[in-house]
PDB file of C-alpha atoms and ligand atoms in Angstrom:
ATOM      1  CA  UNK A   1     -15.557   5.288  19.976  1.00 78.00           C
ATOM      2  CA  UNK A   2     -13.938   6.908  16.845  1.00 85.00           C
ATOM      3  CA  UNK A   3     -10.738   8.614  17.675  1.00 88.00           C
ATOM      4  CA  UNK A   4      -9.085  11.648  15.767  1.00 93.00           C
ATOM      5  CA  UNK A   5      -7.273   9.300  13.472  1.00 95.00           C
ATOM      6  CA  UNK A   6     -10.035   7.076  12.405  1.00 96.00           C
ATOM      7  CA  UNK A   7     -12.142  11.071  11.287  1.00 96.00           C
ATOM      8  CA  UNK A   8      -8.435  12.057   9.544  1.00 96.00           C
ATOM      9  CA  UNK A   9      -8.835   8.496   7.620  1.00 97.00           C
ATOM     10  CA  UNK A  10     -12.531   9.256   6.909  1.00 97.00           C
ATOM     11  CA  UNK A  11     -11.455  12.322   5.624  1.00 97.00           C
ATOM     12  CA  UNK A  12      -8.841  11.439   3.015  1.00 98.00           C
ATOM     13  CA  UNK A  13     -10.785   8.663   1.757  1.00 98.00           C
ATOM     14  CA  UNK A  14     -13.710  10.985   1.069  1.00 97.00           C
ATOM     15  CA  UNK A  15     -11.454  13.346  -0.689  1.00 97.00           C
ATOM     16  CA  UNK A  16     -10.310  10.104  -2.636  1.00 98.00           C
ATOM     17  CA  UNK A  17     -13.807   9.907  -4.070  1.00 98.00           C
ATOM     18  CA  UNK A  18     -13.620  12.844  -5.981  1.00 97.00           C
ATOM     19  CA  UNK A  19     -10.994  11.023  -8.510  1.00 98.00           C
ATOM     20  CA  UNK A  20     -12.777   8.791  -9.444  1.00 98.00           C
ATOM     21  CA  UNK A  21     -15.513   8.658 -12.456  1.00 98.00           C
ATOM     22  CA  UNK A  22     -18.143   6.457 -14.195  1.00 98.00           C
ATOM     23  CA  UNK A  23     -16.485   3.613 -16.119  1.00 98.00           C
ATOM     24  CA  UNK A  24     -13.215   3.877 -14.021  1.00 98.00           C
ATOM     25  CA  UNK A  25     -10.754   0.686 -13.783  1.00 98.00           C
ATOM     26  CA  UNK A  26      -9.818   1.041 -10.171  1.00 99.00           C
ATOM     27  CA  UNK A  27      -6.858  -0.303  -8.429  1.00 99.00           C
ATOM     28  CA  UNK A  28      -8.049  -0.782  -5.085  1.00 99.00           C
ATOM     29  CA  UNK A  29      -5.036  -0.667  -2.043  1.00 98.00           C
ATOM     30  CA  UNK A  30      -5.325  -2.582   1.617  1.00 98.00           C
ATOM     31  CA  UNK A  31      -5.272  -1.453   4.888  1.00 98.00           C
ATOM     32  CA  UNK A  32      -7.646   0.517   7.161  1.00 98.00           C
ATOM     33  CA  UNK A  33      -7.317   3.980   5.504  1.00 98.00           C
ATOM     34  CA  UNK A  34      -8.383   2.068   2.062  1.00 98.00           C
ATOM     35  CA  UNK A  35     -11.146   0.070   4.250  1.00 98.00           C
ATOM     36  CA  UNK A  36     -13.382   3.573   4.506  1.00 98.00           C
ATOM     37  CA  UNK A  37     -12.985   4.034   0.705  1.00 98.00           C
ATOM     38  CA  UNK A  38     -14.291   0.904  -0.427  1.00 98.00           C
ATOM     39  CA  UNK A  39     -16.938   1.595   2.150  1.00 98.00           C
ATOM     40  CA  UNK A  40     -17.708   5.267   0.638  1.00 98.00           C
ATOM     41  CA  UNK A  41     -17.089   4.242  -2.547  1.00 98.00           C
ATOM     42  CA  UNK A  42     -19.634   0.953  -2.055  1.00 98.00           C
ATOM     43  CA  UNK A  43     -22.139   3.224  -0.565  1.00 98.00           C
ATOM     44  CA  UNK A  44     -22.230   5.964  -3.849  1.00 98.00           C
ATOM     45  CA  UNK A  45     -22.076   2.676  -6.016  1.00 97.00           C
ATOM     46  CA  UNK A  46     -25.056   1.405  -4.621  1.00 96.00           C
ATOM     47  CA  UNK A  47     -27.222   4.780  -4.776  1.00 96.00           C
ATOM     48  CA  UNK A  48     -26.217   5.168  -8.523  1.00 97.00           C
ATOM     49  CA  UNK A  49     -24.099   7.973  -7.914  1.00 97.00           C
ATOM     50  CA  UNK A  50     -21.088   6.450  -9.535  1.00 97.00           C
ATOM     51  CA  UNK A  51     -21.396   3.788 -12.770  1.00 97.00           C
ATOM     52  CA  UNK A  52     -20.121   0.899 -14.346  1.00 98.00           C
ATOM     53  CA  UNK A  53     -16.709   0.276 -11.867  1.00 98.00           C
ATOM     54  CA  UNK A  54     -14.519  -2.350 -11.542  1.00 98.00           C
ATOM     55  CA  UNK A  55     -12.696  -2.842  -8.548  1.00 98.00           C
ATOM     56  CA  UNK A  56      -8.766  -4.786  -8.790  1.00 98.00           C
ATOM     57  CA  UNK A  57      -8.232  -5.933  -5.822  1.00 98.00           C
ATOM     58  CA  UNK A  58      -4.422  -5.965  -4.132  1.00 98.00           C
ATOM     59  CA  UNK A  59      -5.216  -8.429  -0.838  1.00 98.00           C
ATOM     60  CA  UNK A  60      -7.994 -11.026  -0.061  1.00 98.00           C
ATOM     61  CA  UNK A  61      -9.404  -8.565   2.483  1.00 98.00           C
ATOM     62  CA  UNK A  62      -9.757  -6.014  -0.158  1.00 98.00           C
ATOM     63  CA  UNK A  63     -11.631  -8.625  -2.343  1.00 98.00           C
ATOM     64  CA  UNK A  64     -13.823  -9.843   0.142  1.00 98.00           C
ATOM     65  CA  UNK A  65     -14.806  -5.792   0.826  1.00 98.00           C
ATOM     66  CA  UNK A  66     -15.124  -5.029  -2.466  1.00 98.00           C
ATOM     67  CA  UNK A  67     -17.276  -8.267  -3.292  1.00 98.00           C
ATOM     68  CA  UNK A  68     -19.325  -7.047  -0.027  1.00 97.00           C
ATOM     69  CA  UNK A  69     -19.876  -3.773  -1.450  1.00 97.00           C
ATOM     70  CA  UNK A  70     -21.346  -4.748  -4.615  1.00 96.00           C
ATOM     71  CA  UNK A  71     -18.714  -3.647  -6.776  1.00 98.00           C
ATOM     72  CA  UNK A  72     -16.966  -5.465 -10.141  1.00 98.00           C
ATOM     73  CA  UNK A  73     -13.892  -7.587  -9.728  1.00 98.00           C
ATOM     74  CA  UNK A  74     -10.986  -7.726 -12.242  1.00 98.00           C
ATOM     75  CA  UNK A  75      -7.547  -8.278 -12.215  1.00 98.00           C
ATOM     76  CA  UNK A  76      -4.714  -7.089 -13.972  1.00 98.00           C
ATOM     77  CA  UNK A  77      -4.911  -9.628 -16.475  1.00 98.00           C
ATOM     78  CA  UNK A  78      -8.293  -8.066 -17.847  1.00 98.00           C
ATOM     79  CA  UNK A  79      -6.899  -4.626 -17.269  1.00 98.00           C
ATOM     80  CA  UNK A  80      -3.008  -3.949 -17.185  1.00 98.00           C
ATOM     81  CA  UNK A  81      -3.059  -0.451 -16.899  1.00 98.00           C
ATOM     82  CA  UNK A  82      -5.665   0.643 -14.204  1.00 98.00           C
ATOM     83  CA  UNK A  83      -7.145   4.129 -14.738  1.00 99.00           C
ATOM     84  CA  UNK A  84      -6.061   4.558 -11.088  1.00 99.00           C
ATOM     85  CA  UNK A  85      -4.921   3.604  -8.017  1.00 99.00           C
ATOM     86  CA  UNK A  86      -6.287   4.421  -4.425  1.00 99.00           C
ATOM     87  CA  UNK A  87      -3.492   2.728  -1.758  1.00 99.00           C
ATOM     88  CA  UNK A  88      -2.667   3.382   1.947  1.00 99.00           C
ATOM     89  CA  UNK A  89       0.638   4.003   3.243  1.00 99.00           C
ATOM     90  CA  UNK A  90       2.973   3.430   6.647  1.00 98.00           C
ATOM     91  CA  UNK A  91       5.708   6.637   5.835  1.00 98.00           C
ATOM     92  CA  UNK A  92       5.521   9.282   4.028  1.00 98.00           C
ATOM     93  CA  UNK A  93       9.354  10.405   3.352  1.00 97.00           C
ATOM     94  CA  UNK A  94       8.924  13.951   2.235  1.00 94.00           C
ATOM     95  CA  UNK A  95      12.487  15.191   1.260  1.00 95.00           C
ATOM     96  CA  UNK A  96      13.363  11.931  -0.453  1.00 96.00           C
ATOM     97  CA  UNK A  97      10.405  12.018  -2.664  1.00 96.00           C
ATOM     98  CA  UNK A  98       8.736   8.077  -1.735  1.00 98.00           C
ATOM     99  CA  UNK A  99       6.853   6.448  -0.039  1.00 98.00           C
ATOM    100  CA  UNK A 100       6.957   3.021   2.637  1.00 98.00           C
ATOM    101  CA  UNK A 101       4.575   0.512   2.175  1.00 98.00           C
ATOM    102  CA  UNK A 102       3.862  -2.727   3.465  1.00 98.00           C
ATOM    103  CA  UNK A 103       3.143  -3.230   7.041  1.00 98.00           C
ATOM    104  CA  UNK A 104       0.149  -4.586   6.431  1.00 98.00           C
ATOM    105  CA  UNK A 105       1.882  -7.137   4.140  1.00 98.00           C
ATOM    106  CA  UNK A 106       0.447  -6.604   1.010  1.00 98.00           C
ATOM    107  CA  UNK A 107       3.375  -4.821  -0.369  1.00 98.00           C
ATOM    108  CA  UNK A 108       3.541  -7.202  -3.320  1.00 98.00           C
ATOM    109  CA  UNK A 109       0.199  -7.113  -5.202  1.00 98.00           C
ATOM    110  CA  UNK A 110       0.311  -3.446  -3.919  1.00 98.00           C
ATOM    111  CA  UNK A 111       3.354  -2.343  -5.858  1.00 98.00           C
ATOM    112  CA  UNK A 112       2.131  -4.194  -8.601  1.00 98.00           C
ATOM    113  CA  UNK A 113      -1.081  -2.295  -8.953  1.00 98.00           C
ATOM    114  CA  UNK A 114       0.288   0.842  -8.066  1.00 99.00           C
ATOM    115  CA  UNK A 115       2.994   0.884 -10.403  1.00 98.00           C
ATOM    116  CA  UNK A 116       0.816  -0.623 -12.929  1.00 98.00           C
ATOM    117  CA  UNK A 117      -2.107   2.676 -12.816  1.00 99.00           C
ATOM    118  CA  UNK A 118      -1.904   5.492 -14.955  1.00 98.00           C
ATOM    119  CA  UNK A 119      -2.388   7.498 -11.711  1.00 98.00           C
ATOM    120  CA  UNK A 120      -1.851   6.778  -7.840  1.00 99.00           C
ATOM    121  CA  UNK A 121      -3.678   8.634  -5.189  1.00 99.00           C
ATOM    122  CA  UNK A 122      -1.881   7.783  -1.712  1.00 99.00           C
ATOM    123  CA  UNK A 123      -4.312   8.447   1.469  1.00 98.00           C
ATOM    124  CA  UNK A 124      -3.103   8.632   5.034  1.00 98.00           C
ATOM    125  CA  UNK A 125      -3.220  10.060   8.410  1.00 97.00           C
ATOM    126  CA  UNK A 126      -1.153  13.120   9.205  1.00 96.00           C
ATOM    127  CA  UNK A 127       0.626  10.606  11.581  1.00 97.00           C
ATOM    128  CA  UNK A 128       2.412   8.817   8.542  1.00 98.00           C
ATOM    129  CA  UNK A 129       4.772  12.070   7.202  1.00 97.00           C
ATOM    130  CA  UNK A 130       8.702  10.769   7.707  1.00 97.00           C
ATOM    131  CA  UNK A 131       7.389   8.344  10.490  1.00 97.00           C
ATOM    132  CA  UNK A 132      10.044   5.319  11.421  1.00 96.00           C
ATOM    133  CA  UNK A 133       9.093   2.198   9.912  1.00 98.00           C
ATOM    134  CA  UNK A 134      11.001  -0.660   8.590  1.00 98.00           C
ATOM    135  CA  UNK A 135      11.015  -1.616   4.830  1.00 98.00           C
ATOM    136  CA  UNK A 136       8.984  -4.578   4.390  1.00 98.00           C
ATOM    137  CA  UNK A 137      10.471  -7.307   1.897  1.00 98.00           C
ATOM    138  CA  UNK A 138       8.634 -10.243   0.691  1.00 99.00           C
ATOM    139  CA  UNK A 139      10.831 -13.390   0.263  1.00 98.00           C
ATOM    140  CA  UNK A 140      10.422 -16.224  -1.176  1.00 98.00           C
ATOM    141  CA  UNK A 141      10.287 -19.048   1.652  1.00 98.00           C
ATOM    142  CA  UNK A 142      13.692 -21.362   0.430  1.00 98.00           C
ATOM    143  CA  UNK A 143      15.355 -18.079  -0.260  1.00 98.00           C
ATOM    144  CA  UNK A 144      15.018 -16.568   3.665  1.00 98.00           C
ATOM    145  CA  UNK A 145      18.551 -17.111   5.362  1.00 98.00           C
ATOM    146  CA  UNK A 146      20.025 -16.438   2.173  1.00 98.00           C
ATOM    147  CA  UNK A 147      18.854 -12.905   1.449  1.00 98.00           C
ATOM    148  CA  UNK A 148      18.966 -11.873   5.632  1.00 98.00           C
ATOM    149  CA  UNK A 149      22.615 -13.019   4.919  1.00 98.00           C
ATOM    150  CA  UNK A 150      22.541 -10.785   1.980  1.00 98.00           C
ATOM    151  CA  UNK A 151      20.801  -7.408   4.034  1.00 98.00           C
ATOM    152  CA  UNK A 152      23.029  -8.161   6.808  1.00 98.00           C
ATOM    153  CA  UNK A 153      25.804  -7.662   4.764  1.00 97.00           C
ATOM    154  CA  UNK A 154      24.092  -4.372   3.391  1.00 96.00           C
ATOM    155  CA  UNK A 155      24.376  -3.000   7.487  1.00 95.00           C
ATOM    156  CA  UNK A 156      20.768  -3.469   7.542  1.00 96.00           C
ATOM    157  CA  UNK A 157      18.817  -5.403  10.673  1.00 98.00           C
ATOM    158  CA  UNK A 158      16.342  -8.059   8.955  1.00 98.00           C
ATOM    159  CA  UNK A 159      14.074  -8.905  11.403  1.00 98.00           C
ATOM    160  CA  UNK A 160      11.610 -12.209  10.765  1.00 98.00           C
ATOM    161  CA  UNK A 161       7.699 -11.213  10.445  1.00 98.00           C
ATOM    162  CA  UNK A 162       5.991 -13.340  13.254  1.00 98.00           C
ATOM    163  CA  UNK A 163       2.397 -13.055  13.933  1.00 91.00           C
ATOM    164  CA  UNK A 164      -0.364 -14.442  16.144  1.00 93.00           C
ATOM    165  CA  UNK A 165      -2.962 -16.820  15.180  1.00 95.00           C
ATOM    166  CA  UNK A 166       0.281 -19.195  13.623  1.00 95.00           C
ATOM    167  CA  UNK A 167       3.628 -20.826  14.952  1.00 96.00           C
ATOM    168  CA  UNK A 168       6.284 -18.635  13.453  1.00 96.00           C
ATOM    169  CA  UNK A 169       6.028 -16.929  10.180  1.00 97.00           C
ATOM    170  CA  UNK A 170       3.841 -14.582   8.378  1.00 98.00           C
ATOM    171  CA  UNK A 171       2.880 -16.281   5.542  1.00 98.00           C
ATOM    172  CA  UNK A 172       1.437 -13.471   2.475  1.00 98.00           C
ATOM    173  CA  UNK A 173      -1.312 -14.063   0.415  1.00 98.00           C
ATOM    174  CA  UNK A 174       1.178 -14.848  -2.256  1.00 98.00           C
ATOM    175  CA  UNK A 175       2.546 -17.881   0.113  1.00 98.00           C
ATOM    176  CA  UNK A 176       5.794 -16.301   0.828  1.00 98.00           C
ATOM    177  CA  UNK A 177       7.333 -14.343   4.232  1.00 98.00           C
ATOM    178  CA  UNK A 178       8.384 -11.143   4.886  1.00 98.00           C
ATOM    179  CA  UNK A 179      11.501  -9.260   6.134  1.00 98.00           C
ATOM    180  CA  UNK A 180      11.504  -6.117   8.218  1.00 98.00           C
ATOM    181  CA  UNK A 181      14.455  -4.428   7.251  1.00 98.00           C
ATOM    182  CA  UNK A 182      15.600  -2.356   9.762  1.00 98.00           C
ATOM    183  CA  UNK A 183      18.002   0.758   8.455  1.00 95.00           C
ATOM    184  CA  UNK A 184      18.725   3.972   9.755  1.00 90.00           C
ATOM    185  CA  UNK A 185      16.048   6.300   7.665  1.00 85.00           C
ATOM    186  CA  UNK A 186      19.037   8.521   6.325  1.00 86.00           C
ATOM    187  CA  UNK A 187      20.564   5.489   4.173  1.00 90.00           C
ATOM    188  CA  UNK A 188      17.671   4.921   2.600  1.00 94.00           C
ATOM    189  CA  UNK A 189      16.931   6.550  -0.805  1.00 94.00           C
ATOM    190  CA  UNK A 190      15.303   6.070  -4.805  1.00 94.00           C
ATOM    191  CA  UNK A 191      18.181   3.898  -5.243  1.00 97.00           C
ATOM    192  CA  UNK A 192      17.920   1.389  -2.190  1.00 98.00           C
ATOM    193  CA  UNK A 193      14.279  -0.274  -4.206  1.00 98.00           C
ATOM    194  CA  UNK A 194      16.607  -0.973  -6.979  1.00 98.00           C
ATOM    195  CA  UNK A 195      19.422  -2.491  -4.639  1.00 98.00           C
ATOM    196  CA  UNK A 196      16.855  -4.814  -2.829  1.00 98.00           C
ATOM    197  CA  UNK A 197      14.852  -6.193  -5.465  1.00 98.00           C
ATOM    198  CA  UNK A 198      18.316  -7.095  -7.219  1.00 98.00           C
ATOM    199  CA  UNK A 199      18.885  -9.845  -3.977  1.00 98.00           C
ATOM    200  CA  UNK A 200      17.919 -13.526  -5.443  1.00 98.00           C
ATOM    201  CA  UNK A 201      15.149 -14.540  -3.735  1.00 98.00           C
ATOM    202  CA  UNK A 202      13.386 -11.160  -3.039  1.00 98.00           C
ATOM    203  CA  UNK A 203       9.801 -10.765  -4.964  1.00 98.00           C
ATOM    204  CA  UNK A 204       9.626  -6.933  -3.618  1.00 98.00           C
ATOM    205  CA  UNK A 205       9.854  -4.401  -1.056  1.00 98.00           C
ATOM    206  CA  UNK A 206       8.313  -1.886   0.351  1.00 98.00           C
ATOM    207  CA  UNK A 207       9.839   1.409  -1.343  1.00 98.00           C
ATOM    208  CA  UNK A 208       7.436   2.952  -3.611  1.00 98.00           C
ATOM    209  CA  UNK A 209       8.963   5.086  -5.999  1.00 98.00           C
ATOM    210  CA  UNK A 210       6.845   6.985  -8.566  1.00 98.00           C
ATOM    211  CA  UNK A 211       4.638   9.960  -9.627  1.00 98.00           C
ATOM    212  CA  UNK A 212       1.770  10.477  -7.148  1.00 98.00           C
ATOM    213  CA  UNK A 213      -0.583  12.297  -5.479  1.00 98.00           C
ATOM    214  CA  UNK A 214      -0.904  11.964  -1.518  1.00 98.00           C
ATOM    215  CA  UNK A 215      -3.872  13.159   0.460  1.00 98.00           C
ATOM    216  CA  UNK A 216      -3.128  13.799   4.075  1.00 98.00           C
ATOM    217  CA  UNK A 217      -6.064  14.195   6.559  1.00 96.00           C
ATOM    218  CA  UNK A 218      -5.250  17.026   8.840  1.00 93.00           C
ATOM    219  CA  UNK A 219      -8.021  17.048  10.596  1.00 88.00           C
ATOM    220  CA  UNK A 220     -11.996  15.160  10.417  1.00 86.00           C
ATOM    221  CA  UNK A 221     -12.749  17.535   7.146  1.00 85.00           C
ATOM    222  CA  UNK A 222      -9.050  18.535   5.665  1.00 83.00           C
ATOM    223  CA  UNK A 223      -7.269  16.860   3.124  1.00 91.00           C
ATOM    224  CA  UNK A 224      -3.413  18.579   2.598  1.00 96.00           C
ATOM    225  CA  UNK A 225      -2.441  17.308  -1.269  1.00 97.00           C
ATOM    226  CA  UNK A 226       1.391  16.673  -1.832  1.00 97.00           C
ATOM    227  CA  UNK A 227       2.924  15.923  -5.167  1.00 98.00           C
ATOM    228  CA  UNK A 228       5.736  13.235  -5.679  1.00 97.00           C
ATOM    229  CA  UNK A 229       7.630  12.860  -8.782  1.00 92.00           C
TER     230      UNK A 229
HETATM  231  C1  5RP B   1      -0.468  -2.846   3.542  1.00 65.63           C
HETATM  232  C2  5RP B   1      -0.112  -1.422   3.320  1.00 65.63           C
HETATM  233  C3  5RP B   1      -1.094  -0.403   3.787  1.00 65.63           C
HETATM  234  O1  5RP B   1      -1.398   0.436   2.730  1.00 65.63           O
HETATM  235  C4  5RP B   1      -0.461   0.372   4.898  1.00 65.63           C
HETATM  236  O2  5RP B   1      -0.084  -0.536   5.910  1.00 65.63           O
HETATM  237  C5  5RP B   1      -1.394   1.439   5.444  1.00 65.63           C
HETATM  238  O3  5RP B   1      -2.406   0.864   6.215  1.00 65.63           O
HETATM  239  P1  5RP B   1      -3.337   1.725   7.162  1.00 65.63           P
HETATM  240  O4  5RP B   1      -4.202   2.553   6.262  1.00 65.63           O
HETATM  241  O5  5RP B   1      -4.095   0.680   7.956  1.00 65.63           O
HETATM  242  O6  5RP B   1      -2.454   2.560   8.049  1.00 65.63           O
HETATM  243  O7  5RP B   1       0.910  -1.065   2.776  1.00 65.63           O
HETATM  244  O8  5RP B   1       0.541  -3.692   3.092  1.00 65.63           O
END
């Protein structure tokens, strides 16, 4: 059965479509708000309603979709500076101006693309705005007590990423694991990206700071449209 929050999905990735145009380099996001757009997006490629795309892909599920779908795949060593992005998101944080990213664990390749595109549409559920979430970091493996030693000390609460299908760690598609950082929402602003990514050790996390758009489903048909600067 489709619930409420699968038709608020539908609907932002639908409204998603309308940025994009024939010839467009497209970043392409994870997660299962992005999973409807590469479907919709698939779907108008295939009746020849949208030209000569190519897709960049941020996870190996979005490859495999995108490959599924028909469309192009690049990477940002063809094409450096996307024409856009189209990413989900886990919080929106509305007075402090970013976003959270990550619990999906793609935070890496995502922040890479997104940062990378000349423009970045954000698309989520109304259930996202200033929702409590951790901040995802990915680590590099040898580096793991090290920086938790180092967040600690910050008065944060690392927590391991453990999964199912595997003994212990989540490993990312970039061979690394990930830290839920654990911080009281109020602490964390622009300036706590900067303060992570400067820990030895740490590839990225899971604060997204830049100029965006973000679509927020309301309801199966409306899209609210925020702007971050
Ligand atoms: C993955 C992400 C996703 O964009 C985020 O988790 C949103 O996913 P969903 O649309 O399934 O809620 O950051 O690392």
């Amino acid at each position: 059965m489709t619930t409420d929050i699968e038709y608020k999905k539908m609907a932002v990735a639908r409204e998603a479509l309308s940025f994009i145009e024939d010839g467009m380099i497209i970043g392409v996001g994870s997660g299962s708000t992005v999973r409807y757009f590469i479907d919709f997006l698939g779907k108008m490629y295939r009746e020849g309603k949208i030209r000569d795309i190519v897709g960049l892909p941020t996870s190996f599920e979005t490859r495999r979709l995108l490959l599924k779908n028909g469309i192009k795949l690049a990477s940002l060593w063809e094409y450096p500076e996307p024409d856009i992005a189209i990413d989900g998101a886990d919080s929106i944080l509305m007075d402090k101006n970013l976003i959270i990213k990550g619990l999906g664990g793609a935070l890496l390749q995502e922040k890479l693309m997104d940062y990378a595109a000349k423009k970045l549409i954000i698309i989520v559920d109304e259930s996202k705005m200033n929702k409590e979430v951790p901040v995802p970091i990915e680590v590099f493996p040898i580096a793991l007590e090290y920086v938790i030693l180092r967040l600690k000390k910050l008065g944060g609460n690392p927590k391991i990423r453990e999964g199912t299908g595997k003994l212990w760690p989540v490993i990312s598609d970039n061979g690394n694991f990930i830290i839920d950082l654990y911080m009281r929402m109020k602490e964390l602003d622009k300036n706590t990206e900067v303060i992570l990514n400067s820990i030895p050790g740490v590839f990225e996390n899971g604060i997204f700071v830049r100029k965006m758009t973000i679509l927020v489903g309301i309801d199966s048909k409306k899209a609210e449209k925020l702007e971050f600067n």
